Short mmCIF file of N, CA and C in Angstrom, two decimals:
data_model
loop_
_atom_site.label_atom_id
_atom_site.label_comp_id
_atom_site.label_asym_id
_atom_site.label_seq_id
_atom_site.Cartn_x
_atom_site.Cartn_y
_atom_site.Cartn_z
N UNK A 64 124.74 112.80 114.38
CA UNK A 64 124.12 113.27 113.17
C UNK A 64 125.04 113.79 111.97
N UNK A 65 124.91 113.28 110.60
CA UNK A 65 125.37 112.98 109.07
C UNK A 65 126.03 114.32 109.02
N UNK A 66 127.53 114.43 109.02
CA UNK A 66 127.94 115.72 108.97
C UNK A 66 127.99 116.60 107.59
N UNK A 67 127.15 116.40 106.62
CA UNK A 67 127.45 115.94 104.58
C UNK A 67 126.47 117.58 104.86
N UNK A 68 125.39 117.16 105.87
CA UNK A 68 123.67 117.35 106.04
C UNK A 68 122.91 117.82 106.88
N UNK A 69 124.04 117.74 108.50
CA UNK A 69 123.31 117.89 109.39
C UNK A 69 121.74 117.02 109.64
N UNK A 70 122.54 115.95 109.05
CA UNK A 70 120.61 115.64 109.92
C UNK A 70 120.61 114.17 110.69
N UNK A 71 120.47 113.89 111.48
CA UNK A 71 119.87 112.59 112.32
C UNK A 71 119.80 111.52 111.39
N UNK A 72 119.67 110.11 112.47
CA UNK A 72 119.88 109.42 110.89
C UNK A 72 118.89 108.33 111.85
N UNK A 73 118.74 108.44 113.06
CA UNK A 73 117.58 107.65 114.23
C UNK A 73 117.46 106.11 114.23
N UNK A 74 116.90 105.85 114.83
CA UNK A 74 116.28 103.82 114.07
C UNK A 74 115.52 103.85 112.12
N UNK A 75 114.59 102.16 112.93
CA UNK A 75 114.62 101.39 111.68
C UNK A 75 113.18 102.56 110.91
N UNK A 76 113.33 102.26 109.76
CA UNK A 76 113.01 103.49 108.28
C UNK A 76 111.21 102.95 109.52
N UNK A 77 110.80 104.20 108.34
CA UNK A 77 109.34 104.07 108.89
C UNK A 77 108.94 103.51 107.37
N UNK A 78 107.11 103.48 107.92
CA UNK A 78 106.51 102.96 106.76
C UNK A 78 105.50 104.56 106.86
N UNK A 79 105.13 104.68 104.73
CA UNK A 79 104.91 105.85 105.00
C UNK A 79 103.64 106.66 105.05
N UNK A 80 102.54 105.27 106.30
CA UNK A 80 101.39 105.84 106.11
C UNK A 80 102.11 106.35 107.77
N UNK A 81 102.26 106.63 108.46
CA UNK A 81 102.76 106.63 109.79
C UNK A 81 103.70 108.20 110.04
N UNK A 82 103.89 108.93 108.24
CA UNK A 82 104.91 110.01 108.36
C UNK A 82 103.84 111.06 107.87
N UNK A 83 104.34 111.75 108.99
CA UNK A 83 103.57 113.39 108.86
C UNK A 83 103.00 114.10 107.54
N UNK A 84 101.94 113.79 107.12
CA UNK A 84 101.94 113.99 105.11
C UNK A 84 102.77 115.17 104.97
N UNK A 85 103.00 116.07 105.65
CA UNK A 85 104.56 117.42 105.60
C UNK A 85 104.88 116.60 106.30
N UNK A 86 105.70 115.85 106.77
CA UNK A 86 107.24 115.89 106.57
C UNK A 86 108.43 115.60 105.11
N UNK A 87 109.31 116.12 105.46
CA UNK A 87 109.66 115.94 104.28
C UNK A 87 111.07 114.87 104.25
N UNK A 88 110.72 113.86 102.45
CA UNK A 88 111.39 112.23 102.49
C UNK A 88 112.66 112.20 102.07
N UNK A 89 113.40 113.52 102.16
CA UNK A 89 114.28 113.12 101.87
C UNK A 89 115.24 112.28 103.38
N UNK A 90 114.64 112.58 104.23
CA UNK A 90 116.43 111.94 105.43
C UNK A 90 115.94 111.06 105.94
N UNK A 91 114.90 109.52 104.90
CA UNK A 91 114.83 108.86 104.90
C UNK A 91 115.86 107.90 104.07
N UNK A 92 115.55 108.78 102.21
CA UNK A 92 116.63 108.43 101.51
C UNK A 92 117.68 108.47 102.18
N UNK A 93 117.80 109.82 102.66
CA UNK A 93 119.20 110.20 103.11
C UNK A 93 120.72 109.21 103.54
N UNK A 94 120.24 108.54 103.94
CA UNK A 94 121.11 107.86 105.10
C UNK A 94 121.79 106.77 103.98
N UNK A 95 121.50 106.81 102.92
CA UNK A 95 121.71 105.66 102.22
C UNK A 95 123.16 106.32 101.28
N UNK A 96 123.06 108.09 101.05
CA UNK A 96 123.82 108.12 100.22
C UNK A 96 125.10 109.15 100.48
N UNK A 97 124.92 108.77 102.33
CA UNK A 97 125.39 110.55 103.32
C UNK A 97 127.26 109.10 103.39
N UNK A 98 127.26 108.80 103.34
CA UNK A 98 128.23 107.06 103.45
C UNK A 98 127.97 106.99 104.91
N UNK A 99 126.54 106.60 105.42
CA UNK A 99 126.47 105.66 106.25
C UNK A 99 126.40 104.59 106.05
N UNK A 100 126.71 103.70 106.67
CA UNK A 100 126.97 102.10 106.12
C UNK A 100 125.88 101.76 105.96
N UNK A 101 125.95 100.79 104.77
CA UNK A 101 124.20 100.42 104.62
C UNK A 101 124.54 99.45 103.54
N UNK A 102 124.20 98.33 103.72
CA UNK A 102 124.18 97.05 102.14
C UNK A 102 122.23 97.62 101.12
N UNK A 103 123.06 96.70 100.00
CA UNK A 103 122.11 97.26 98.93
C UNK A 103 120.33 96.81 99.45
N UNK A 104 119.92 95.75 99.94
CA UNK A 104 119.02 95.76 100.74
C UNK A 104 118.18 96.73 101.42
N UNK A 105 118.80 97.34 102.86
CA UNK A 105 118.48 98.29 102.95
C UNK A 105 118.51 100.05 103.02
N UNK A 106 119.02 100.03 101.78
CA UNK A 106 119.02 101.18 100.51
C UNK A 106 117.85 100.57 99.55
N UNK A 107 117.50 99.80 99.04
CA UNK A 107 116.04 99.16 98.22
C UNK A 107 114.82 99.64 99.76
N UNK A 108 115.21 99.31 100.95
CA UNK A 108 114.26 99.69 101.95
C UNK A 108 113.99 100.50 101.96
N UNK A 109 115.25 101.86 102.64
CA UNK A 109 114.81 103.12 102.40
C UNK A 109 113.45 103.94 100.48
N UNK A 110 114.53 103.30 99.44
CA UNK A 110 113.51 103.19 98.41
C UNK A 110 112.29 103.78 99.06
N UNK A 111 111.76 102.29 99.23
CA UNK A 111 110.29 101.21 99.03
C UNK A 111 109.41 102.35 99.74
N UNK A 112 110.46 103.11 100.76
CA UNK A 112 109.42 103.74 102.25
C UNK A 112 109.34 105.13 101.04
N UNK A 113 110.35 105.37 101.00
CA UNK A 113 110.45 107.27 100.06
C UNK A 113 109.31 107.55 99.01
N UNK A 114 109.27 105.60 98.35
CA UNK A 114 109.00 105.43 97.20
C UNK A 114 106.53 105.39 97.30
N UNK A 115 106.49 105.08 98.58
CA UNK A 115 104.98 104.65 99.28
C UNK A 115 104.98 105.82 99.89
N UNK A 116 105.67 106.71 100.54
CA UNK A 116 104.80 108.22 100.67
C UNK A 116 105.01 108.69 99.20
N UNK A 117 105.35 108.98 98.21
CA UNK A 117 105.15 109.88 97.73
C UNK A 117 103.93 109.69 96.84
N UNK A 118 103.54 108.31 96.09
CA UNK A 118 102.56 107.38 95.84
C UNK A 118 100.98 108.47 96.96
N UNK A 119 101.44 107.79 98.02
CA UNK A 119 99.84 108.49 98.76
C UNK A 119 100.04 110.15 98.50
N UNK A 120 100.89 110.20 98.89
CA UNK A 120 100.96 112.18 98.86
C UNK A 120 100.65 112.47 97.23
N UNK A 121 100.44 111.28 96.01
CA UNK A 121 99.60 112.83 94.67
C UNK A 121 98.67 111.25 94.92
N UNK A 122 98.25 111.28 95.96
CA UNK A 122 96.39 109.83 95.78
C UNK A 122 96.40 108.79 95.56
N UNK A 123 97.45 108.08 95.47
CA UNK A 123 97.59 106.21 94.74
C UNK A 123 97.03 106.11 96.54
N UNK A 124 96.21 104.32 96.26
CA UNK A 124 96.11 104.10 97.53
C UNK A 124 96.86 102.67 97.33
N UNK A 125 97.86 102.33 98.93
CA UNK A 125 98.75 101.07 98.60
C UNK A 125 97.29 100.22 98.65
N UNK A 126 97.94 99.38 98.16
CA UNK A 126 97.51 98.24 97.97
C UNK A 126 98.54 96.71 98.23
N UNK A 127 99.65 96.66 98.09
CA UNK A 127 100.46 96.07 98.79
C UNK A 127 101.66 96.10 98.94
N UNK A 128 102.54 96.04 100.12
CA UNK A 128 103.97 96.08 99.41
C UNK A 128 105.05 94.93 99.48
N UNK A 129 105.56 94.79 98.67
CA UNK A 129 106.18 93.32 98.59
C UNK A 129 106.05 91.81 98.01
N UNK A 130 104.78 92.34 98.14
CA UNK A 130 104.34 90.77 97.12
C UNK A 130 105.19 89.96 96.07
N UNK A 131 105.17 89.22 97.35
CA UNK A 131 105.43 87.61 96.08
C UNK A 131 105.36 86.36 95.81
N UNK A 132 105.47 86.58 94.42
CA UNK A 132 104.47 84.29 93.60
C UNK A 132 105.64 84.03 93.52
N UNK A 133 104.83 83.11 92.37
CA UNK A 133 106.04 82.32 92.42
C UNK A 133 106.41 83.00 90.51
N UNK A 134 109.10 83.17 91.12
CA UNK A 134 109.50 84.06 90.59
C UNK A 134 109.04 84.83 89.94
N UNK A 135 108.30 85.87 90.95
CA UNK A 135 108.04 87.48 90.81
C UNK A 135 108.16 87.93 92.48
N UNK A 136 108.69 89.07 92.15
CA UNK A 136 109.05 89.58 93.80
C UNK A 136 108.13 91.44 92.80
N UNK A 137 107.77 92.16 93.40
CA UNK A 137 106.14 93.32 92.98
C UNK A 137 106.88 94.00 94.30
N UNK A 138 107.76 95.06 94.46
CA UNK A 138 107.87 96.23 95.42
C UNK A 138 107.07 96.93 95.44
N UNK A 139 106.06 97.45 94.36
CA UNK A 139 104.49 98.07 95.12
C UNK A 139 103.72 97.50 94.54
N UNK A 140 101.99 97.39 95.21
CA UNK A 140 101.11 97.80 93.64
C UNK A 140 100.62 98.63 94.58
N UNK A 141 99.39 99.41 93.21
CA UNK A 141 99.27 100.21 94.48
C UNK A 141 97.85 100.85 93.71
N UNK A 142 96.41 101.76 93.87
CA UNK A 142 94.89 102.05 92.89
C UNK A 142 95.78 103.77 92.72
N UNK A 143 95.30 103.53 91.72
CA UNK A 143 95.75 105.06 90.80
C UNK A 143 94.45 105.10 89.71
N UNK A 144 93.19 105.90 90.93
CA UNK A 144 91.72 106.38 90.15
C UNK A 144 91.19 104.88 89.98
N UNK A 145 90.50 103.99 88.79
CA UNK A 145 89.89 102.72 88.86
C UNK A 145 91.69 101.50 88.42
N UNK A 146 93.04 102.45 88.37
CA UNK A 146 94.22 101.66 87.48
C UNK A 146 95.41 100.87 88.78
N UNK A 147 94.51 99.70 88.40
CA UNK A 147 95.96 98.83 89.62
C UNK A 147 97.51 99.17 88.94
N UNK A 148 98.06 100.08 89.76
CA UNK A 148 99.60 100.58 89.46
C UNK A 148 100.55 99.25 90.18
N UNK A 149 101.82 98.34 88.83
CA UNK A 149 102.83 97.54 89.64
C UNK A 149 103.78 98.50 89.26
N UNK A 150 104.48 98.73 90.54
CA UNK A 150 105.46 99.45 91.10
C UNK A 150 106.82 99.11 91.22
N UNK A 151 107.39 99.48 90.20
CA UNK A 151 109.69 98.77 90.37
C UNK A 151 109.79 100.23 90.45
N UNK A 152 110.57 99.49 92.67
CA UNK A 152 111.58 100.53 92.56
C UNK A 152 112.95 100.54 92.14
N UNK A 153 113.97 101.35 92.58
CA UNK A 153 114.76 101.45 91.80
C UNK A 153 115.85 102.52 92.54
N UNK A 154 116.74 102.40 93.15
CA UNK A 154 117.30 103.42 94.37
C UNK A 154 119.10 103.04 93.96
N UNK A 155 119.49 104.56 92.58
CA UNK A 155 121.14 104.25 92.93
C UNK A 155 121.73 105.45 93.52
N UNK A 156 123.26 105.03 93.49
CA UNK A 156 124.29 106.31 93.90
C UNK A 156 124.45 107.09 92.43
N UNK A 157 124.97 105.81 92.06
CA UNK A 157 125.99 106.58 90.73
C UNK A 157 125.36 107.17 89.62
N UNK A 158 125.18 107.55 87.76
CA UNK A 158 124.98 108.16 87.33
C UNK A 158 124.10 107.16 86.44
N UNK A 159 124.02 105.87 86.87
CA UNK A 159 123.02 104.98 85.76
C UNK A 159 121.75 105.34 86.63
N UNK A 160 120.68 104.75 85.49
CA UNK A 160 119.79 105.30 84.84
C UNK A 160 119.37 103.61 85.90
N UNK A 161 118.27 103.98 87.15
CA UNK A 161 116.83 103.05 87.76
C UNK A 161 116.14 101.79 86.28
N UNK A 162 116.26 102.80 85.43
CA UNK A 162 115.07 102.10 84.22
C UNK A 162 115.96 101.36 83.75
N UNK A 163 117.41 100.98 83.42
CA UNK A 163 117.93 100.57 82.90
C UNK A 163 118.23 99.51 83.36
N UNK A 164 118.00 98.91 85.08
CA UNK A 164 118.24 97.37 85.63
C UNK A 164 116.47 96.37 85.78
N UNK A 165 115.94 97.15 84.73
CA UNK A 165 114.45 96.91 84.77
C UNK A 165 114.65 95.98 83.39
N UNK A 166 115.12 95.23 82.94
CA UNK A 166 115.42 94.46 81.44
C UNK A 166 114.65 93.83 81.46
N UNK A 167 114.26 92.70 80.68
CA UNK A 167 112.92 92.34 79.87
C UNK A 167 112.70 91.22 79.81
N UNK A 168 113.36 91.27 81.07
CA UNK A 168 112.81 89.13 81.82
C UNK A 168 112.84 89.90 83.46
N UNK A 169 113.26 90.96 83.68
CA UNK A 169 112.44 91.49 84.65
C UNK A 169 111.30 92.09 84.77
N UNK A 170 110.84 92.53 83.93
CA UNK A 170 109.63 93.15 83.10
C UNK A 170 108.30 91.76 83.25
N UNK A 171 108.98 91.19 82.75
CA UNK A 171 108.35 89.31 82.82
C UNK A 171 107.70 88.95 83.94
N UNK A 172 109.52 88.68 84.87
CA UNK A 172 108.70 88.19 85.67
C UNK A 172 107.42 89.14 86.15
N UNK A 173 108.09 90.44 86.23
CA UNK A 173 106.82 91.61 87.51
C UNK A 173 105.20 91.42 86.67
N UNK A 174 105.39 91.17 85.64
CA UNK A 174 103.82 91.21 84.60
C UNK A 174 104.02 89.88 85.25
N UNK A 175 104.12 88.71 85.45
CA UNK A 175 104.00 87.36 85.74
C UNK A 175 103.02 87.54 87.71
N UNK A 176 103.77 88.34 87.95
CA UNK A 176 103.50 88.03 89.26
C UNK A 176 102.45 89.22 89.20
N UNK A 177 101.99 90.35 88.77
CA UNK A 177 100.53 91.42 88.05
C UNK A 177 99.00 90.17 88.10
N UNK A 178 99.71 89.63 86.99
CA UNK A 178 98.84 88.34 86.28
C UNK A 178 98.61 87.72 87.51
N UNK A 179 99.10 87.19 88.41
CA UNK A 179 98.76 86.60 90.10
C UNK A 179 98.37 87.72 90.69
N UNK A 180 98.99 88.16 90.89
CA UNK A 180 97.95 89.43 91.82
C UNK A 180 96.45 89.43 91.77
N UNK A 181 96.15 89.98 90.09
CA UNK A 181 95.29 90.39 89.83
C UNK A 181 93.44 89.06 89.58
N UNK A 182 94.26 88.06 89.86
CA UNK A 182 93.38 86.01 89.72
C UNK A 182 93.64 86.29 90.36
N UNK A 183 94.52 86.51 91.86
CA UNK A 183 94.28 86.28 92.83
C UNK A 183 93.35 86.79 93.80
N UNK A 184 93.48 88.49 93.25
CA UNK A 184 91.81 89.10 93.99
C UNK A 184 91.07 89.15 92.56
N UNK A 185 91.02 89.13 91.84
CA UNK A 185 89.48 88.70 91.20
C UNK A 185 89.53 90.29 90.00
N UNK A 186 90.70 90.71 90.02
CA UNK A 186 90.91 92.21 89.38
C UNK A 186 91.13 92.46 87.92
N UNK A 187 90.79 90.43 87.14
CA UNK A 187 90.94 91.12 86.08
C UNK A 187 90.55 91.16 85.09
N UNK A 188 89.17 92.34 85.58
CA UNK A 188 88.35 92.92 84.68
C UNK A 188 89.03 94.65 84.61
N UNK A 189 89.86 94.45 85.30
CA UNK A 189 90.20 96.41 85.86
C UNK A 189 91.74 96.32 84.83
N UNK A 190 91.81 97.17 84.36
CA UNK A 190 93.02 97.56 84.02
C UNK A 190 93.87 97.86 84.96
N UNK A 191 95.49 98.01 84.08
CA UNK A 191 96.64 97.80 84.82
C UNK A 191 98.17 98.34 83.52
N UNK A 192 99.36 98.79 84.66
CA UNK A 192 99.52 99.52 84.93
C UNK A 192 100.62 99.07 85.40
N UNK A 193 102.35 99.92 84.26
CA UNK A 193 103.51 98.85 84.80
C UNK A 193 104.45 100.22 85.05
N UNK A 194 104.70 100.64 85.90
CA UNK A 194 105.53 102.07 86.82
C UNK A 194 107.26 101.63 87.56
N UNK A 195 107.77 102.65 86.60
CA UNK A 195 109.76 102.19 87.01
C UNK A 195 109.83 103.63 88.39
N UNK A 196 109.70 104.00 89.74
CA UNK A 196 110.28 104.99 89.94
C UNK A 196 111.51 104.52 90.53
N UNK A 197 112.66 105.66 89.84
CA UNK A 197 114.18 105.96 89.94
C UNK A 197 114.05 107.14 91.21
N UNK A 198 115.52 105.92 91.54
CA UNK A 198 116.03 107.61 92.86
C UNK A 198 117.09 107.51 92.70
N UNK A 199 117.22 108.83 92.86
CA UNK A 199 118.49 109.31 93.09
C UNK A 199 119.30 110.50 93.93
N UNK A 200 119.93 109.88 95.29
CA UNK A 200 120.23 111.06 96.28
C UNK A 200 118.98 111.18 96.26
N UNK A 201 118.32 112.69 96.27
CA UNK A 201 117.05 113.23 96.59
C UNK A 201 116.12 113.17 96.04
N UNK A 202 116.58 112.72 94.68
CA UNK A 202 115.86 113.82 93.41
C UNK A 202 115.03 112.11 92.39
N UNK A 203 113.35 112.07 93.16
CA UNK A 203 112.65 110.82 92.55
C UNK A 203 112.23 111.15 91.00
N UNK A 204 112.44 110.10 90.79
CA UNK A 204 111.94 109.99 89.36
C UNK A 204 110.31 109.27 88.28
N UNK A 205 109.40 109.76 88.95
CA UNK A 205 108.31 108.48 87.92
C UNK A 205 107.56 108.29 86.77
N UNK A 206 108.19 107.07 86.55
CA UNK A 206 108.02 106.66 85.45
C UNK A 206 106.53 106.15 84.64
N UNK A 207 105.70 106.52 84.39
CA UNK A 207 103.77 105.70 83.96
C UNK A 207 104.68 105.50 83.34
N UNK A 208 103.55 104.27 82.74
CA UNK A 208 103.58 103.47 82.04
C UNK A 208 105.12 102.91 81.52
N UNK A 209 106.19 102.64 82.09
CA UNK A 209 107.57 102.31 81.43
C UNK A 209 107.76 100.83 80.53
N UNK A 210 106.81 100.46 80.44
CA UNK A 210 107.29 98.96 79.88
C UNK A 210 105.35 98.30 79.72
N UNK A 211 104.99 98.02 78.83
CA UNK A 211 103.80 97.68 78.22
C UNK A 211 104.11 95.71 78.67
N UNK A 212 102.47 95.25 79.26
CA UNK A 212 102.95 93.89 79.70
C UNK A 212 102.80 93.25 78.89
N UNK A 213 103.86 92.10 79.03
CA UNK A 213 104.61 91.19 78.29
C UNK A 213 104.02 89.68 79.07
N UNK A 214 103.06 89.20 78.13
CA UNK A 214 103.18 87.50 78.54
C UNK A 214 102.18 87.23 77.49
N UNK A 215 101.56 85.98 77.43
CA UNK A 215 100.40 86.08 77.84
C UNK A 215 98.75 86.26 77.30
N UNK A 216 97.90 87.16 76.21
CA UNK A 216 96.97 86.84 75.72
C UNK A 216 95.66 86.31 76.56
N UNK A 217 95.71 86.66 77.14
CA UNK A 217 94.45 85.48 77.34
C UNK A 217 92.53 85.93 76.66
#
């Protein structure tokens, strides 16, 4: 049990669809911010699980997790109504904003992966959006349309 907030840390993280809809998501991310030794990869995974749960609660349908393409990796791909949403998750402990870590070079890689995903799945006629979700402590900030498409025009 964590001395700071009295939360039990349990085992491995759980996928959002296995978490009760009424569950408080903060324990998922809590481990990363209460002094428990975790590497940045584990912290990022917890952030992605928290984000996935948040998106499902907002009515999004998760299409893919950690989608890997040549030269690109996309944390989450979701469907918001008829819009394909490519989500980059950034978890921060300090004062820096996660959106600052999504550099123009990173944006181009995400766009390249988005085009590959849409071509592979026959979705080139669908509208797409690029969102960034920042997690600082237990606060989640969803930045819709965080950056425009950066790549070749078809």
